[in-house]
mmCIF file of C-alpha atoms in Angstrom:
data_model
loop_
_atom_site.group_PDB
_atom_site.id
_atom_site.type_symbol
_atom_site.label_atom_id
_atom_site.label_comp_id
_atom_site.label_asym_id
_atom_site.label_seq_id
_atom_site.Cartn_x
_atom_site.Cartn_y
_atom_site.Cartn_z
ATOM 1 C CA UNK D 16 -43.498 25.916 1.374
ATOM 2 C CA UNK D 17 -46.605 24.099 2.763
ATOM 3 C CA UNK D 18 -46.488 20.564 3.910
ATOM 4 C CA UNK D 19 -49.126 19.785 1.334
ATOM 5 C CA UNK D 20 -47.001 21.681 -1.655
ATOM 6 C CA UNK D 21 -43.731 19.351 0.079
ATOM 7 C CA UNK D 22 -45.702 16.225 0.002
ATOM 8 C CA UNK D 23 -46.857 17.124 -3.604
ATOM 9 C CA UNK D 24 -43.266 18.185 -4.924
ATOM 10 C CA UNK D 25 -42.123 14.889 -3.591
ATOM 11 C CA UNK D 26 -44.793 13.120 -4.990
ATOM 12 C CA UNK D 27 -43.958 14.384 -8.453
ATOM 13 C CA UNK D 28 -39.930 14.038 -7.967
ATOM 14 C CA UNK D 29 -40.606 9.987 -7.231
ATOM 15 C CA UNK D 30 -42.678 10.031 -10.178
ATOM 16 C CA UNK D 31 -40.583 12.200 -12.598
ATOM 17 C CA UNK D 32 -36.676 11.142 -11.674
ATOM 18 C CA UNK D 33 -37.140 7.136 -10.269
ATOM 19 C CA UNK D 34 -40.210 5.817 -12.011
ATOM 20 C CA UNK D 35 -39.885 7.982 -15.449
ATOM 21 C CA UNK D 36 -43.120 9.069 -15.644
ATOM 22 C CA UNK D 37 -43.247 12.007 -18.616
ATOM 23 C CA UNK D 38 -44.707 15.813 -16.847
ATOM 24 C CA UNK D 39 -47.575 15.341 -19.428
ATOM 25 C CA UNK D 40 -48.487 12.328 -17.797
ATOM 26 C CA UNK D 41 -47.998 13.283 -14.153
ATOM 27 C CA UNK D 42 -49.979 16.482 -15.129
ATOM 28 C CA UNK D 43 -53.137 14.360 -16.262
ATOM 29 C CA UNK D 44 -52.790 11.886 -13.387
ATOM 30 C CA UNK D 45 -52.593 14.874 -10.522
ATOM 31 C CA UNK D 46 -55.104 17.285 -12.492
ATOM 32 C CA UNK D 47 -52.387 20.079 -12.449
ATOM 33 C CA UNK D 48 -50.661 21.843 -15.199
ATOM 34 C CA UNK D 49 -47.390 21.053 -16.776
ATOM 35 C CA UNK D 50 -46.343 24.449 -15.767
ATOM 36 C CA UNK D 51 -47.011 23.358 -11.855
ATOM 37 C CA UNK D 52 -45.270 19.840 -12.328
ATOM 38 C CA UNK D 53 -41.996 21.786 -13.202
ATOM 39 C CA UNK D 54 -42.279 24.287 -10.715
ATOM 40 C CA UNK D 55 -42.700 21.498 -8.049
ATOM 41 C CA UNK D 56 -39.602 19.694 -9.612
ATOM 42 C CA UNK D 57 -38.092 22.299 -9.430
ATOM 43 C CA UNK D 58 -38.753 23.215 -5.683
ATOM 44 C CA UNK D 59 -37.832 19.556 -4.570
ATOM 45 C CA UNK D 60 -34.332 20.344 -5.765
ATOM 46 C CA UNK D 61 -34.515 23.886 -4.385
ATOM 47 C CA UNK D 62 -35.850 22.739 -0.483
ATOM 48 C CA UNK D 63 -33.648 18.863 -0.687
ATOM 49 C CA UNK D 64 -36.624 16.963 -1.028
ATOM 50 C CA UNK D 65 -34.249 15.556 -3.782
ATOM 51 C CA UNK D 66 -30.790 15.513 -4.414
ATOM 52 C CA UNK D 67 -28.562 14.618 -7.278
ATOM 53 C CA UNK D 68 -25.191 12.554 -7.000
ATOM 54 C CA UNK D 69 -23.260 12.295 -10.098
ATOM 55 C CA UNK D 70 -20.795 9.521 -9.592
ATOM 56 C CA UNK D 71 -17.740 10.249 -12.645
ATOM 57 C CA UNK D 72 -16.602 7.017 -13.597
ATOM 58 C CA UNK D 73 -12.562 6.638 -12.398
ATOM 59 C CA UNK D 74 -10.864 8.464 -14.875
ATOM 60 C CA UNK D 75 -6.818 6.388 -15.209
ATOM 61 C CA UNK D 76 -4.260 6.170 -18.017
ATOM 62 C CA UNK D 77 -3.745 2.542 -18.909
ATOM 63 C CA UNK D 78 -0.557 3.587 -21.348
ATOM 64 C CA UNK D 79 1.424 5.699 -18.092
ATOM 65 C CA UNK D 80 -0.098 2.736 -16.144
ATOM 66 C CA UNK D 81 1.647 0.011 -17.981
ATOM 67 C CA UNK D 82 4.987 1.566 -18.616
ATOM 68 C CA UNK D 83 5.399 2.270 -15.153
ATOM 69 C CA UNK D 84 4.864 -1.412 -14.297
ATOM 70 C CA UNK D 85 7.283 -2.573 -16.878
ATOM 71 C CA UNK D 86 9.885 -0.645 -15.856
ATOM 72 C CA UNK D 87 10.217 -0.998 -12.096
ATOM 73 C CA UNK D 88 8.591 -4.940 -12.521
ATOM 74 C CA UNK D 89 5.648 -4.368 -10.402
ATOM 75 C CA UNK D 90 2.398 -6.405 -10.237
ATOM 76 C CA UNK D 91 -0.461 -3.606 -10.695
ATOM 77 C CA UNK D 92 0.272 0.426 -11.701
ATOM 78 C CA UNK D 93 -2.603 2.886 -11.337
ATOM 79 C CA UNK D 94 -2.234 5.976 -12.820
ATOM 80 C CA UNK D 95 -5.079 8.652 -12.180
ATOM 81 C CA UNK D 96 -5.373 10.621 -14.714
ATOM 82 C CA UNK D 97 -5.656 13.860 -13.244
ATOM 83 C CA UNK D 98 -4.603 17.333 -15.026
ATOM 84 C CA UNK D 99 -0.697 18.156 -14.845
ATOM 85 C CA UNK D 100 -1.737 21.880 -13.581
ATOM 86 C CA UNK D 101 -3.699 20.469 -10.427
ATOM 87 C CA UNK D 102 -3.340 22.979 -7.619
ATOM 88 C CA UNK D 103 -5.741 21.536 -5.331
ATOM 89 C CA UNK D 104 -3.862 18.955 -3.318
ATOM 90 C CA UNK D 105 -7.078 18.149 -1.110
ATOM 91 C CA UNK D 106 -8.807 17.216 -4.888
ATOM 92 C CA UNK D 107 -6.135 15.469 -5.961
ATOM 93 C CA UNK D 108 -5.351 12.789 -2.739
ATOM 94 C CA UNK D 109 -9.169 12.643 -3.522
ATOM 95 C CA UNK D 110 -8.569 11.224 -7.019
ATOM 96 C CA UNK D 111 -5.629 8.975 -5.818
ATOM 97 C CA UNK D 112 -7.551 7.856 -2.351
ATOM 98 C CA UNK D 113 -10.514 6.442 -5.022
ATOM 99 C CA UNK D 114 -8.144 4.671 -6.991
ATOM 100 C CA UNK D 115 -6.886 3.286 -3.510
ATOM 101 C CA UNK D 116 -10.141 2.450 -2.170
ATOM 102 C CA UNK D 117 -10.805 0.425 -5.836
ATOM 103 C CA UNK D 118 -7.748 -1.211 -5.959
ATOM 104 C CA UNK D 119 -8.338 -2.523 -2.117
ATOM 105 C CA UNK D 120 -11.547 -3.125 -2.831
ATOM 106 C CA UNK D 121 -10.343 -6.038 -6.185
ATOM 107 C CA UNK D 122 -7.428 -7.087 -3.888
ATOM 108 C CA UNK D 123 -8.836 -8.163 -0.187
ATOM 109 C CA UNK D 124 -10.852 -11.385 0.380
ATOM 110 C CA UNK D 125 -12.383 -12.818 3.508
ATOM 111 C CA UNK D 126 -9.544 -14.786 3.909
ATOM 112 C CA UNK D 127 -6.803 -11.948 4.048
ATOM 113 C CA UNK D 128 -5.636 -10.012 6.365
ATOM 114 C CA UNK D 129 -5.484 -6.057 5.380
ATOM 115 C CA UNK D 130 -2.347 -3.843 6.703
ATOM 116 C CA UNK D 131 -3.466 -0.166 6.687
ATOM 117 C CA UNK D 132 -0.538 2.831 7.476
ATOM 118 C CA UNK D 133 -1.352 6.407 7.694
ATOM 119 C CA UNK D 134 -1.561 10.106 5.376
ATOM 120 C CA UNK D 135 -3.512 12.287 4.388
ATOM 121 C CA UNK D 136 -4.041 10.724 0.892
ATOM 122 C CA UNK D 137 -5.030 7.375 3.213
ATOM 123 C CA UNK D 138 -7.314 9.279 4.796
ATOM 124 C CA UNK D 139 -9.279 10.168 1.216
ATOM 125 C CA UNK D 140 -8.994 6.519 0.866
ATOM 126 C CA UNK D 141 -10.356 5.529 3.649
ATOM 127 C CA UNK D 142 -13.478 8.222 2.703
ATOM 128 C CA UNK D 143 -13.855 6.983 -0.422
ATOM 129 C CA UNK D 144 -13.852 3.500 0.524
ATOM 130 C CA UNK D 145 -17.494 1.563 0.068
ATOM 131 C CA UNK D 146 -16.977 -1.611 0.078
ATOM 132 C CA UNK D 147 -14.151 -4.523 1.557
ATOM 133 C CA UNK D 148 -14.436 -8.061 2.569
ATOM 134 C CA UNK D 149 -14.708 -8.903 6.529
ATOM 135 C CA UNK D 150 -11.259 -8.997 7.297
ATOM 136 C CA UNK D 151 -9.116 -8.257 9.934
ATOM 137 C CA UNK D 152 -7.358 -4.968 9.876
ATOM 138 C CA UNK D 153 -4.769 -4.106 11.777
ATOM 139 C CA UNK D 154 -2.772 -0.730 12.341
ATOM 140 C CA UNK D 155 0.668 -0.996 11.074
ATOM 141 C CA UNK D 156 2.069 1.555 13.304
ATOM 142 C CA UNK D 157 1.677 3.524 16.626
ATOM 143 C CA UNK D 158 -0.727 6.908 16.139
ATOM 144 C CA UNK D 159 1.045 9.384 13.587
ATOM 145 C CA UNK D 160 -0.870 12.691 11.960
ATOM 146 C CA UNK D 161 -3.297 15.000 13.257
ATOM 147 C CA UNK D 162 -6.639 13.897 15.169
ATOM 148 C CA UNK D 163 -8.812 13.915 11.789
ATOM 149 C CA UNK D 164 -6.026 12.085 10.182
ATOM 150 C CA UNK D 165 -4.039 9.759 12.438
ATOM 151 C CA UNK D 166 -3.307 6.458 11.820
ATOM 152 C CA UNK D 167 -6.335 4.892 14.990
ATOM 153 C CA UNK D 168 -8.738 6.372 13.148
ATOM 154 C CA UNK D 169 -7.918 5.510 9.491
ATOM 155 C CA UNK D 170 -8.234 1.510 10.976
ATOM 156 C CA UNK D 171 -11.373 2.430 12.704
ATOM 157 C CA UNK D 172 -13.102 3.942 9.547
ATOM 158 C CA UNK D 173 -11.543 0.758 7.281
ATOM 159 C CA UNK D 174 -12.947 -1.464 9.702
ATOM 160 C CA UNK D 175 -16.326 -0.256 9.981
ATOM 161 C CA UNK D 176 -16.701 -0.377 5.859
ATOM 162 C CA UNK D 177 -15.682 -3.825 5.672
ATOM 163 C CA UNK D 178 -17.603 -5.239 9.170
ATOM 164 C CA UNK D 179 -14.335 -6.916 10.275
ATOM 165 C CA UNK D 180 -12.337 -6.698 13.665
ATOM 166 C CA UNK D 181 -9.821 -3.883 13.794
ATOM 167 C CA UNK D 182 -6.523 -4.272 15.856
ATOM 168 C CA UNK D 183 -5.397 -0.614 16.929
ATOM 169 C CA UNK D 184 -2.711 0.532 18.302
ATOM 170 C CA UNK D 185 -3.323 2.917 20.902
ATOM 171 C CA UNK D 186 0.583 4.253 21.464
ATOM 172 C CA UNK D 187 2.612 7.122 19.727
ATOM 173 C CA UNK D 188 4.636 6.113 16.439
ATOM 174 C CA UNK D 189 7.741 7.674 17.680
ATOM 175 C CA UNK D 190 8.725 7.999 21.691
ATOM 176 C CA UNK D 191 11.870 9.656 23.098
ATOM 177 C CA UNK D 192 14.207 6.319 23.246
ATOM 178 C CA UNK D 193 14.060 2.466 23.093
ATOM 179 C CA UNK D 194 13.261 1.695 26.538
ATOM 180 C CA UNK D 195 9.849 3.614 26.184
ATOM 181 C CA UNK D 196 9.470 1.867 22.755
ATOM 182 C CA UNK D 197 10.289 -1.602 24.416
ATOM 183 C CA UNK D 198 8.057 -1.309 27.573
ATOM 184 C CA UNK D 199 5.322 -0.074 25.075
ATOM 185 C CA UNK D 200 5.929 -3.024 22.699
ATOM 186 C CA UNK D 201 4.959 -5.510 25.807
ATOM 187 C CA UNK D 202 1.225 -3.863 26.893
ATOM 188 C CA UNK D 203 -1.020 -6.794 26.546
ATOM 189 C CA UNK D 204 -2.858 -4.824 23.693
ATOM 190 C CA UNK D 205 -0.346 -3.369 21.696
ATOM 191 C CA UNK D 206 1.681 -6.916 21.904
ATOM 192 C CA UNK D 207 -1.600 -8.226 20.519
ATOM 193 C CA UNK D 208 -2.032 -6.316 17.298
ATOM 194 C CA UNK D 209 1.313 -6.342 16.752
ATOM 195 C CA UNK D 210 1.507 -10.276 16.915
ATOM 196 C CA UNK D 211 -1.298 -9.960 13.730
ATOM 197 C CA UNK D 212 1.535 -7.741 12.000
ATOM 198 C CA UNK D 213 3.630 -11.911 10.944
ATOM 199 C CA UNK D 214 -0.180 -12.535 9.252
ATOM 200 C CA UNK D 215 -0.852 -9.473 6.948
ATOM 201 C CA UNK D 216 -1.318 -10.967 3.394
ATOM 202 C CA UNK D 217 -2.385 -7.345 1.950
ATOM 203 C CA UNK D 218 -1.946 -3.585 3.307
ATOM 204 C CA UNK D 219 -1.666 -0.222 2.036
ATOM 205 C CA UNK D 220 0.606 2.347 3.315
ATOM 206 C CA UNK D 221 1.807 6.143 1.929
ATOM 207 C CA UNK D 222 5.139 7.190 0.945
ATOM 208 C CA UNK D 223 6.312 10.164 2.914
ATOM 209 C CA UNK D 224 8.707 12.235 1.365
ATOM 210 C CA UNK D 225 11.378 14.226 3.173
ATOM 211 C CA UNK D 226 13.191 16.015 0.226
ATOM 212 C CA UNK D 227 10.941 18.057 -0.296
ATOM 213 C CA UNK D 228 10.098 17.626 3.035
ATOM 214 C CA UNK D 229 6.106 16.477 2.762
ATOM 215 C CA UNK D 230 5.806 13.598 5.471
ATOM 216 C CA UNK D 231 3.617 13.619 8.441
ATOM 217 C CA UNK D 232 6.381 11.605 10.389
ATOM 218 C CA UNK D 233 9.046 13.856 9.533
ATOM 219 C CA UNK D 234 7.243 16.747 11.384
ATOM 220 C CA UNK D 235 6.808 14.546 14.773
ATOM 221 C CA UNK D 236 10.477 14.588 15.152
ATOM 222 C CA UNK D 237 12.485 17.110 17.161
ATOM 223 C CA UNK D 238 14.382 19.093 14.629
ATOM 224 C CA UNK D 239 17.689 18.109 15.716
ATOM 225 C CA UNK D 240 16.822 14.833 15.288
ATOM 226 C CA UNK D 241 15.005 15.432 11.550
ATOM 227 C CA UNK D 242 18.622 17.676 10.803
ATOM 228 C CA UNK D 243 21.005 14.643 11.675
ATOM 229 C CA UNK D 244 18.555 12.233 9.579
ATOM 230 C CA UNK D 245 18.469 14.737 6.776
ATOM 231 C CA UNK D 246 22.292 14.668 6.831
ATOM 232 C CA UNK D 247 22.120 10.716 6.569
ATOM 233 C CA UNK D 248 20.753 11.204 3.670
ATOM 234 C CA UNK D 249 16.819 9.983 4.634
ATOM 235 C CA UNK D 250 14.454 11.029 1.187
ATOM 236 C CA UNK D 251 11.810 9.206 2.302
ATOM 237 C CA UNK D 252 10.020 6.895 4.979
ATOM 238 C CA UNK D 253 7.197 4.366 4.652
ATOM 239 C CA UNK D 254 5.821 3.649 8.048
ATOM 240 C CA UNK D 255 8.647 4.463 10.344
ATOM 241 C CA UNK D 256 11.482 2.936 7.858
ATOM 242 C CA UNK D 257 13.491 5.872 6.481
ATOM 243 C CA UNK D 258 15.256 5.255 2.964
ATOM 244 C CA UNK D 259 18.136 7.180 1.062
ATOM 245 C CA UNK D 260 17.517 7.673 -2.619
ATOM 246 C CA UNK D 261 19.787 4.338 -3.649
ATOM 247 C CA UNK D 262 17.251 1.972 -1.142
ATOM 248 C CA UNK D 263 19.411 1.969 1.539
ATOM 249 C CA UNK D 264 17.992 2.470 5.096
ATOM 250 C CA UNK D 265 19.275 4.786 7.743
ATOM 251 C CA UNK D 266 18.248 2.476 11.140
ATOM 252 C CA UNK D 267 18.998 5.382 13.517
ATOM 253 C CA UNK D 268 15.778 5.464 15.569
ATOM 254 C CA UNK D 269 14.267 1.977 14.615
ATOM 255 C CA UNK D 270 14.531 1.375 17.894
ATOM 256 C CA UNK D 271 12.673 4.642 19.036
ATOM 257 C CA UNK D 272 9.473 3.177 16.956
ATOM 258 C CA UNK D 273 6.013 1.312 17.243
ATOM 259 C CA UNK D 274 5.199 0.262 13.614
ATOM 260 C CA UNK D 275 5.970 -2.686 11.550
ATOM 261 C CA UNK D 276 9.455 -2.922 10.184
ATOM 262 C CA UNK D 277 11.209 -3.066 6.719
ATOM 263 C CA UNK D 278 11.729 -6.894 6.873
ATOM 264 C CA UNK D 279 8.127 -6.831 8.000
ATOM 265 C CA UNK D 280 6.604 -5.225 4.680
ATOM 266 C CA UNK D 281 8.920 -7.071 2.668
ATOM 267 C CA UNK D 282 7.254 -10.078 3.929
ATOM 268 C CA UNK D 283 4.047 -9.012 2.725
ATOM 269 C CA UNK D 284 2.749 -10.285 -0.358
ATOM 270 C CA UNK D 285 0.358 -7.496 -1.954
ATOM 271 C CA UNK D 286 1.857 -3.969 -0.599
ATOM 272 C CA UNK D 287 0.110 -1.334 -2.098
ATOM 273 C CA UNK D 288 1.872 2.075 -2.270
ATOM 274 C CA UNK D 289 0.009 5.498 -2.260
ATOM 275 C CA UNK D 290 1.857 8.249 -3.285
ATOM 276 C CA UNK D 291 0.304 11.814 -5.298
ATOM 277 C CA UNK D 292 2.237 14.887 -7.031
ATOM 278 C CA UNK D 293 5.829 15.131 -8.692
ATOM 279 C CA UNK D 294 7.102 15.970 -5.949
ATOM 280 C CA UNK D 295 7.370 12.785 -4.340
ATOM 281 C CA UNK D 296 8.678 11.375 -6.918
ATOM 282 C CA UNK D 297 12.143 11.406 -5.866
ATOM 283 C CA UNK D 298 10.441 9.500 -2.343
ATOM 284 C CA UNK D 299 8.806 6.647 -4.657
ATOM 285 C CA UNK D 300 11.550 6.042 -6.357
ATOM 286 C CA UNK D 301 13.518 5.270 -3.137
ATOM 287 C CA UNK D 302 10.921 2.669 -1.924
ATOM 288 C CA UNK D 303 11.172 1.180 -5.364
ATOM 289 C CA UNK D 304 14.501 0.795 -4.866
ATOM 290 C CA UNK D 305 14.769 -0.439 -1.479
ATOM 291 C CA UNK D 306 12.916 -3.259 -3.136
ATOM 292 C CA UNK D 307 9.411 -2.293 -1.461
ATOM 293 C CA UNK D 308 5.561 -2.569 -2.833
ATOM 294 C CA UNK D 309 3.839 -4.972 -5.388
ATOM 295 C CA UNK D 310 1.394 -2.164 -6.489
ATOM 296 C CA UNK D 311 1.467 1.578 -6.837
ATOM 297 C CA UNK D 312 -1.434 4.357 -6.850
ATOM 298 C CA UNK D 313 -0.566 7.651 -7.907
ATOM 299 C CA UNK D 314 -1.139 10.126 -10.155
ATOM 300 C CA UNK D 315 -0.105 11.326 -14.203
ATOM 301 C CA UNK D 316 2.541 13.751 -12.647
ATOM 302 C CA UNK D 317 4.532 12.006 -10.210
ATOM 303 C CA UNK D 318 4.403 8.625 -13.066
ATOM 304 C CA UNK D 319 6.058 11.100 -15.927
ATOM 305 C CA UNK D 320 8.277 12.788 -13.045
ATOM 306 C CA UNK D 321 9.585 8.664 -12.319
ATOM 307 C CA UNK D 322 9.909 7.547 -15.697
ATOM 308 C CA UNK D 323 11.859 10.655 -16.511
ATOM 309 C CA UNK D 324 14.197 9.864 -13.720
ATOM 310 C CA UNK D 325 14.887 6.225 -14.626
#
């Protein structure tokens, strides 16, 4: 392609697809057939001169929404209606990190104060996230996941949508015992952002499931270790707070941790859970029991799979 057949196929893309001009008219206007005007259209899509993005509105089912939220008394439920034979688990924390993003998006103000944990479904939030008030936003736990995915830089991309000041926490989630933890705990910036933890009005975090084992802290921890909590009876963990299917907590490495506690979250007034797939439903359930999170974001499968269990 020429520079002056480029410049002409863009020419006739502005004209055609953002001010609506008809092909007859562009024809008569540029002296060139119809036949040329949709060969150059045709070319601008071809070389990227133009580029389509189809935005599907957010596709959620109000009736699995609502009888959720009646029956486990929370504030919001939203259910993404995605198919029950899903088998792309990258697609789906896609459709559940866009319900995320939305539901942050209606809930944070410039006066709040936004919490944000770690996952890989956080992470597709975090992507799909366009727009958030100024706020503060502060990491809710030491660095957890892999390098595309941990924890530092799901605060840094929040932060960066929204324009306010993140608070990170450059330290490991989990260290080999509590003096480590402690001496950690007192660094001038970790102490800081960790001070902001008494002031979060609003944060989102993932539920990590450990039977089936799908949880990104699980997998940090020497296997000994993840064997004895196992034993203990440990189904599930938001943050570093490990739970047992009736909502009771196993406390055994609390002390080993850098992330905001259980008392901490239930302080919070809007805690938004993020959780995707029936098979953390048994992990949801837990949190829910264990008294924790004002609003949940999951999916049609894992919403049947908990109102089938209650």
């Amino acid at each position: 392609m020429s520079a002056g057949e480029g410049i002409l196929a863009a020419t006739v893309a502005q004209r055609f697809y953002i001010d609506g001009d008809s092909k007859v008219r562009i024809a008569d206007d540029l002296g060139i057939s119809r036949f040329r005007v949709a060969r150059l259209l045709e070319i601008a899509v071809t070389e990227k001169i133009i580029r389509f993005t189809i935005a599907a509105p957010l596709a959620l089912n109000m009736e699995l929404s609502e009888m959720v939220r009646r029956r486990f008394g929370l504030r919001q439920v939203l259910v993404v209606d995605a198919p029950e034979d899903e088998n792309d688990a990258g697609r789906l924390r896609r459709r559940i990190g866009a319900a995320a993003a939305s539901a942050l998006s209606d809930l944070v103000t410039d006066d709040d104060v936004l919490g944000i944990g770690w996952g890989r479904t956080m992470s597709a939030m975090a992507t799909e996230l366009t727009h958030l008030a100024a706020c503060p936003v502060v990491q809710l736990g030491g660095m957890a996941g892999s390098v595309q995915e941990n924890s530092l830089e799901l605060v840094r991309r929040v932060s960066e949508v929204g324009g306010g000041r993140p608070y990170p926490l450059f330290v490991p989630l989990v260290v080999q015992d509590a003096a480590t933890a402690a001496a950690l705990r007192s660094q001038p910036g970790v102490e800081s952002a960790m001070r902001r933890f008494e002031s979060i009005t609003v944060a989102a975090v993932a539920v990590g499931s450990w039977d089936p084992p799908e949880s990104q802290m699980r997998d940090s921890l020497e296997p000994e270790v993840r064997t004895a909590l196992t034993q203990q009876g440990v189904v599930a963990e938001i943050l570093a707070t490990l739970i047992r299917s009736d909502g009771s907590l196993v406390t055994d490495i609390d002390d080993r941790t850098t992330a905001l506690d259980y008392e901490g979250m239930k302080r919070i007034p809007e805690l938004v859970l993020v959780a995707g797939g029936d098979r953390k439903a048994g992990a949801v359930r837990a949190a829910l029991n264990a008294g924790l999170g004002t609003t949940l974001v999951t999916d049609r499968s894992l919403a049947r799979e908990l109102l089938h269990r209650a």
